[in-house]
Short mmCIF file of C-alpha atoms and ligand atoms in Angstrom, two decimals:
data_model
loop_
_atom_site.label_atom_id
_atom_site.label_comp_id
_atom_site.label_asym_id
_atom_site.label_seq_id
_atom_site.Cartn_x
_atom_site.Cartn_y
_atom_site.Cartn_z
CA MET A 1 0.45 0.07 -0.18
CA LYS A 2 0.99 3.47 -0.93
CA SER A 3 0.13 7.04 -0.15
CA ILE A 4 0.98 10.75 -0.40
CA ALA A 5 -0.26 13.41 1.97
CA SER A 6 0.74 17.54 1.85
CA ALA A 7 0.36 19.96 4.94
CA PRO A 8 1.07 23.85 4.36
CA GLY A 9 3.72 25.30 6.20
CA LYS A 10 2.40 28.86 8.10
CA VAL A 11 2.90 32.01 9.26
CA ILE A 12 1.88 34.41 12.39
CA LEU A 13 0.71 37.19 11.75
CA VAL A 14 0.10 37.91 15.68
CA GLY A 15 0.72 36.86 18.45
CA GLU A 16 3.50 34.08 19.05
CA HIS A 17 5.13 33.69 21.97
CA PHE A 18 2.30 35.67 24.09
CA VAL A 19 0.37 32.63 22.13
CA VAL A 20 1.87 30.07 24.81
CA ALA A 21 0.91 31.83 27.62
CA GLY A 22 -2.65 31.20 26.80
CA LYS A 23 -3.40 34.38 24.47
CA PRO A 24 -4.99 33.99 21.58
CA ALA A 25 -2.73 34.77 18.06
CA ILE A 26 -3.31 34.27 14.25
CA ALA A 27 -2.23 32.27 11.94
CA MET A 28 -2.18 32.17 8.37
CA ALA A 29 -1.55 28.70 6.17
CA VAL A 30 0.91 29.42 3.34
CA ASN A 31 0.81 27.77 -0.75
CA LEU A 32 4.75 26.18 1.14
CA ARG A 33 4.05 22.62 1.71
CA ALA A 34 5.85 19.64 2.73
CA ARG A 35 4.55 16.06 1.43
CA ALA A 36 5.18 12.45 2.83
CA THR A 37 5.17 9.86 0.69
CA VAL A 38 4.42 6.20 2.64
CA GLU A 39 4.71 2.47 1.41
CA THR A 40 4.16 -0.39 3.80
CA VAL A 41 7.53 -2.86 3.99
CA GLU A 42 7.87 -6.21 5.27
CA GLY A 43 9.64 -6.40 9.30
CA ASP A 44 8.75 -3.80 11.93
CA ARG A 45 10.91 -1.13 10.98
CA ILE A 46 9.89 2.25 9.56
CA THR A 47 12.71 4.24 7.45
CA ILE A 48 12.79 7.96 6.60
CA ARG A 49 14.43 9.96 4.78
CA SER A 50 14.53 13.43 4.06
CA LYS A 51 15.89 14.59 0.43
CA GLU A 52 15.95 18.18 1.79
CA LEU A 53 18.01 17.49 4.58
CA LYS A 54 20.42 14.42 3.02
CA ILE A 55 18.99 11.79 5.20
CA GLU A 56 18.32 8.69 6.18
CA GLU A 57 17.29 6.49 8.97
CA SER A 58 15.93 3.27 10.63
CA PHE A 59 14.24 2.89 13.50
CA SER A 60 12.91 -0.51 14.94
CA PRO A 61 11.37 -0.86 18.60
CA GLU A 62 14.91 -2.25 19.51
CA SER A 63 16.78 0.55 17.93
CA ILE A 64 15.45 3.85 18.09
CA ASN A 65 17.63 6.71 17.38
CA THR A 66 16.51 9.67 19.64
CA ARG A 67 18.63 12.52 19.53
CA SER A 68 18.22 11.86 15.08
CA PRO A 69 16.76 14.88 13.28
CA LEU A 70 14.65 12.23 12.13
CA TYR A 71 13.25 11.28 14.94
CA PRO A 72 10.03 13.45 15.79
CA VAL A 73 9.19 12.24 12.42
CA TYR A 74 9.29 8.30 13.39
CA ILE A 75 6.62 9.38 16.44
CA ALA A 76 4.37 11.21 14.18
CA ALA A 77 4.25 7.77 11.95
CA ASP A 78 4.55 5.96 14.84
CA LEU A 79 2.04 7.11 16.42
CA ALA A 80 -0.34 6.74 13.10
CA ARG A 81 0.60 3.15 12.59
CA ARG A 82 -0.84 2.37 15.94
CA HIS A 83 -3.86 4.78 15.85
CA ILE A 84 -4.52 2.16 12.25
CA SER A 85 -3.73 -0.68 14.07
CA LEU A 86 -0.67 -1.37 11.01
CA GLU A 87 1.74 -4.55 12.08
CA GLU A 88 3.60 -4.00 8.28
CA GLY A 89 7.07 -1.75 8.62
CA LEU A 90 6.60 1.47 6.53
CA ASP A 91 8.80 3.46 4.24
CA ILE A 92 8.60 7.34 4.03
CA THR A 93 10.05 9.78 2.05
CA ILE A 94 9.89 13.77 3.06
CA THR A 95 10.63 16.45 1.07
CA SER A 96 9.37 19.89 1.80
CA GLU A 97 9.23 23.17 -0.16
CA LEU A 98 9.44 25.51 3.67
CA PRO A 99 12.97 26.24 4.91
CA PRO A 100 13.54 24.72 7.67
CA ALA A 101 14.01 26.55 11.57
CA ALA A 102 13.00 29.90 9.61
CA GLY A 103 9.12 30.03 11.29
CA MET A 104 7.17 28.74 9.25
CA GLY A 105 6.17 25.91 10.92
CA SER A 106 8.30 22.97 8.48
CA SER A 107 8.53 20.52 10.98
CA ALA A 108 5.08 20.15 12.12
CA ALA A 109 3.60 20.22 8.12
CA VAL A 110 6.44 16.93 8.03
CA SER A 111 4.66 15.71 10.46
CA VAL A 112 1.11 16.50 9.41
CA ALA A 113 2.16 15.27 6.72
CA THR A 114 3.16 12.12 8.03
CA ALA A 115 0.68 11.18 10.42
CA ALA A 116 -2.09 11.53 7.58
CA ALA A 117 -0.43 9.48 5.38
CA VAL A 118 0.06 7.18 7.60
CA ILE A 119 -3.19 6.84 8.23
CA ALA A 120 -4.68 6.74 5.06
CA LEU A 121 -3.46 3.66 4.40
CA ARG A 122 -5.99 1.87 6.46
CA LYS A 123 -8.63 4.82 7.30
CA LYS A 124 -10.52 7.93 6.40
CA ILE A 125 -7.91 10.88 8.01
CA ASN A 126 -9.76 12.40 11.42
CA ARG A 127 -8.20 15.64 10.91
CA GLY A 128 -8.28 16.46 14.91
CA ILE A 129 -6.43 13.01 15.90
CA VAL A 130 -3.64 14.11 12.68
CA SER A 131 -2.93 17.49 14.42
CA LYS A 132 -2.89 15.35 17.84
CA ILE A 133 -0.85 13.10 16.67
CA ALA A 134 1.56 16.04 15.21
CA PHE A 135 1.46 17.94 18.10
CA GLU A 136 3.24 15.00 19.87
CA ALA A 137 6.29 14.97 18.04
CA GLU A 138 6.13 19.19 17.99
CA LYS A 139 6.77 18.62 21.68
CA ILE A 140 10.01 16.36 20.87
CA VAL A 141 10.84 19.23 18.58
CA HIS A 142 10.43 22.62 20.25
CA GLY A 143 9.58 21.31 24.28
CA LYS A 144 6.52 23.15 25.36
CA PRO A 145 4.90 24.10 22.06
CA SER A 146 1.57 26.02 22.02
CA GLY A 147 0.23 23.54 19.54
CA ILE A 148 -1.21 26.52 16.86
CA ASP A 149 1.96 25.41 14.36
CA ASN A 150 0.05 21.68 13.82
CA THR A 151 -3.25 23.10 14.31
CA ILE A 152 -2.60 25.34 11.50
CA SER A 153 -1.02 22.89 9.34
CA THR A 154 -3.52 20.26 9.26
CA TYR A 155 -6.48 23.16 8.91
CA GLY A 156 -5.45 25.11 6.34
CA GLY A 157 -6.74 28.81 6.02
CA ALA A 158 -6.33 31.94 8.58
CA ILE A 159 -7.50 31.09 12.39
CA LEU A 160 -7.44 32.86 15.77
CA TYR A 161 -5.53 30.60 18.01
CA VAL A 162 -5.90 29.86 22.04
CA LYS A 163 -3.64 27.11 23.08
CA GLY A 164 -5.74 24.31 25.33
CA LYS A 165 -9.40 26.00 23.83
CA GLY A 166 -9.25 25.46 19.70
CA PHE A 167 -9.50 27.32 17.30
CA THR A 168 -12.18 29.59 15.21
CA ARG A 169 -11.56 30.51 11.45
CA ILE A 170 -11.36 34.08 10.68
CA ASN A 171 -12.94 34.61 6.73
CA LEU A 172 -10.57 37.10 5.23
CA ASN A 173 -11.64 40.07 3.45
CA LEU A 174 -7.83 40.99 1.59
CA LYS A 175 -7.77 42.45 -1.75
CA ASP A 176 -4.91 43.86 -3.37
CA VAL A 177 -2.45 43.09 -0.67
CA ALA A 178 -0.23 39.88 -0.60
CA LEU A 179 1.76 38.96 2.72
CA ILE A 180 5.66 39.19 1.85
CA LEU A 181 8.14 36.95 3.67
CA ALA A 182 12.34 37.71 4.63
CA ASP A 183 14.55 35.43 6.04
CA THR A 184 17.44 36.73 8.01
CA GLY A 185 19.22 33.16 7.57
CA VAL A 186 20.26 33.16 10.93
CA PRO A 187 19.26 30.10 11.89
CA ARG A 188 17.49 29.29 15.40
CA SER A 189 15.96 26.68 17.95
CA THR A 190 11.80 27.45 18.63
CA GLY A 191 12.51 25.49 21.86
CA GLU A 192 15.25 27.74 22.89
CA MET A 193 13.20 30.96 22.35
CA VAL A 194 10.65 29.95 24.64
CA ALA A 195 12.21 28.92 26.62
CA LYS A 196 14.07 32.51 27.10
CA VAL A 197 10.99 34.18 27.42
CA ARG A 198 9.96 31.99 30.16
CA LYS A 199 12.66 33.46 32.03
CA LEU A 200 12.04 36.81 31.66
CA LYS A 201 8.37 36.02 32.46
CA ALA A 202 9.70 34.87 35.56
CA ARG A 203 11.93 37.70 37.00
CA TYR A 204 9.93 40.38 35.64
CA GLY A 205 6.26 38.76 35.72
CA SER A 206 4.63 42.19 37.16
CA VAL A 207 6.60 44.15 34.04
CA LEU A 208 5.29 42.39 31.19
CA ASP A 209 1.97 41.37 32.38
CA PRO A 210 0.85 44.58 30.60
CA VAL A 211 2.54 43.69 27.71
CA TYR A 212 0.54 40.29 27.52
CA GLU A 213 -2.61 41.44 27.90
CA SER A 214 -2.05 43.88 25.48
CA ALA A 215 -0.87 41.19 23.51
CA GLU A 216 -4.01 39.51 23.59
CA ILE A 217 -6.46 43.05 22.96
CA LEU A 218 -4.20 43.54 20.05
CA ALA A 219 -4.42 39.74 18.21
CA CYS A 220 -8.58 40.59 18.75
CA GLU A 221 -8.50 43.29 17.26
CA VAL A 222 -6.39 42.23 14.27
CA ALA A 223 -9.37 39.40 13.56
CA LYS A 224 -11.22 41.65 13.69
CA ALA A 225 -9.48 44.12 11.19
CA LEU A 226 -8.74 41.16 8.76
CA GLU A 227 -12.63 40.66 8.39
CA MET A 228 -13.36 43.89 7.80
CA GLY A 229 -11.01 44.48 5.31
CA ASP A 230 -9.26 47.07 7.73
CA ILE A 231 -5.41 46.79 6.13
CA LYS A 232 -4.39 50.10 7.44
CA THR A 233 -5.48 48.93 10.85
CA ILE A 234 -3.70 45.35 10.34
CA GLY A 235 -0.67 47.24 9.24
CA GLU A 236 0.29 49.31 12.24
CA LEU A 237 -1.16 46.26 14.41
CA MET A 238 1.91 44.39 12.59
CA ASN A 239 4.06 47.16 14.03
CA ILE A 240 2.65 47.34 17.32
CA ASN A 241 3.17 43.48 18.10
CA HIS A 242 6.90 43.35 16.79
CA GLY A 243 7.23 46.29 19.29
CA LEU A 244 5.32 43.91 21.85
CA LEU A 245 8.09 40.80 20.67
CA SER A 246 10.85 43.26 21.64
CA ALA A 247 9.98 43.67 24.75
CA ILE A 248 9.74 40.05 25.96
CA GLY A 249 13.29 39.86 24.27
CA VAL A 250 12.79 37.54 20.78
CA SER A 251 14.12 40.46 18.56
CA THR A 252 17.55 40.89 17.09
CA LEU A 253 19.54 43.43 15.08
CA GLU A 254 18.71 41.48 12.11
CA LEU A 255 15.58 41.13 12.24
CA GLU A 256 15.41 45.03 13.35
CA GLN A 257 16.68 45.63 9.90
CA LEU A 258 14.54 43.74 7.88
CA VAL A 259 11.41 45.57 9.56
CA TYR A 260 12.68 48.90 9.37
CA MET A 261 13.60 47.69 5.45
CA ALA A 262 9.96 46.77 4.58
CA ARG A 263 8.76 49.62 6.63
CA ASN A 264 10.72 52.14 4.60
CA ALA A 265 10.34 50.66 0.99
CA GLY A 266 6.86 50.94 1.67
CA ALA A 267 4.65 48.14 3.57
CA LEU A 268 1.80 48.85 5.83
CA GLY A 269 3.27 47.14 8.98
CA ALA A 270 6.29 44.54 9.62
CA LYS A 271 7.20 42.26 12.42
CA LEU A 272 9.41 39.43 12.78
CA THR A 273 7.32 36.21 12.48
CA GLY A 274 7.57 32.82 14.58
CA ALA A 275 10.12 32.15 17.06
CA GLY A 276 12.64 35.94 16.53
CA GLY A 277 16.24 35.19 17.66
CA GLY A 278 16.74 34.87 13.39
CA GLY A 279 14.54 33.43 10.62
CA LEU A 280 11.88 35.33 9.18
CA ILE A 281 10.26 38.70 9.18
CA VAL A 282 6.98 39.21 7.58
CA ALA A 283 5.21 42.30 5.93
CA LEU A 284 1.89 43.56 4.83
CA CYS A 285 1.95 45.02 1.79
CA HIS A 286 -0.13 47.18 -1.27
CA LYS A 287 0.46 44.96 -4.31
CA LYS A 288 1.44 48.40 -6.05
CA SER A 289 4.39 48.71 -3.39
CA LEU A 290 5.11 45.16 -3.55
CA PRO A 291 7.56 45.33 -5.51
CA ASN A 292 9.32 48.04 -4.10
CA VAL A 293 9.86 45.99 -0.69
CA GLU A 294 10.42 42.80 -2.41
CA ASP A 295 13.48 44.76 -4.01
CA ALA A 296 14.41 46.58 -0.20
CA LEU A 297 14.77 43.13 0.85
CA LYS A 298 16.36 41.25 -1.60
CA LYS A 299 19.26 43.82 -0.96
CA PHE A 300 19.42 42.35 2.60
CA SER A 301 17.78 38.65 2.34
CA LYS A 302 18.66 35.95 0.32
CA ARG A 303 15.23 34.26 1.05
CA VAL A 304 12.01 36.53 0.27
CA TYR A 305 9.00 34.56 -0.55
CA ILE A 306 5.89 36.01 -1.57
CA ALA A 307 3.43 33.97 0.69
CA ASN A 308 -0.03 33.50 -0.86
CA ILE A 309 -2.66 32.44 1.43
CA SER A 310 -3.36 28.56 0.90
CA LYS A 311 -6.69 27.35 1.86
CA ARG A 312 -6.00 23.68 2.30
CA GLY A 313 -5.03 22.18 4.95
CA VAL A 314 -3.33 18.69 5.07
CA ILE A 315 -4.34 16.62 1.60
CA ILE A 316 -4.06 13.00 0.56
CA GLU A 317 -2.83 13.46 -2.39
CA HIS A 318 -2.63 10.18 -3.77
CA LYS A 319 -3.76 6.38 -2.77
CA THR A 320 -2.73 3.56 -3.91
CA PHE A 321 -3.25 -0.50 -2.44
CA LEU A 322 -0.36 -2.49 -4.74
O1 PMV B 401 8.53 27.04 15.38
P1 PMV B 401 7.99 29.14 14.78
O2 PMV B 401 8.99 29.66 14.82
O3 PMV B 401 7.20 28.96 13.98
O4 PMV B 401 7.40 29.80 16.31
C1 PMV B 401 6.83 28.98 17.12
C2 PMV B 401 5.34 30.21 17.30
C3 PMV B 401 5.62 30.30 19.05
O5 PMV B 401 4.60 30.73 19.81
C4 PMV B 401 7.01 31.13 19.61
C5 PMV B 401 5.57 29.18 19.98
C6 PMV B 401 4.53 28.52 19.87
O6 PMV B 401 4.75 26.99 20.40
O7 PMV B 401 3.89 28.87 19.64
#
């Protein structure tokens, strides 16, 4: 049996980090996807290869390399295999259009696609279960994630997410604007950045509490503005959100440079996106100012992407019974 599933990456428009402490955040699925091709094989081994990372690893009950970068994918595959009560082994090939460790949710997209492809070998996929399995893999990658990445990658579109409570869909009303992403080229670990913020919050709780409350109000205001198509407000609130993220210590010189380049070139708003410490910025632009912003960002960043929102979450692309 063989199946192929793909799942989208994401961009967090506002609310990253604050979401870990239970505040709402807004995420959008983007049209760059990770893909898992899964085939059943004899025995009980799960062999996983990543085309982009150029590594292959075989996991069996007797030998599990928990340090392998592919270990989280193994966990997603194994949990999905148990869910469908499959006793055979698996051969899994991962390909991804998403830059790793940059804040676009590549690890979640890989886990979501893997879990879905394995489940599809025997059952119709249930999105709730796929997202839950991917969350287990995300815990290995990031320590204590909020669950936003696996949720948006599973369901697609745009969502307002609250940890432990689930999500509400946002009906986007955006015309004549685009989101543009630029990579600092500095890799970072989401787990480390989340731990850094936790330490700062523990030390300066009473100082930072109002910042967290402000982030909560801000995310709700952005959700309203997205539905009303109020792009000026969205842009301004993105700028304010960037300031709040700087306040909790996750911006860097490179991120600030890209943010100011985007704003100075005519973006409606620009901020770091994801865990910070490196990785990406996201800017909201009028389509007419897009070439200007793109040119400005390209002077400083080797990877600049126009992010089209993907309505589709995880999908089964192919299924055969050999
Ligand atoms: O992994 P990233 O860079 O896409 O960021 C995840 C967003 C955080 O809020 C920083 C962490 C989380 O689990 O929500």
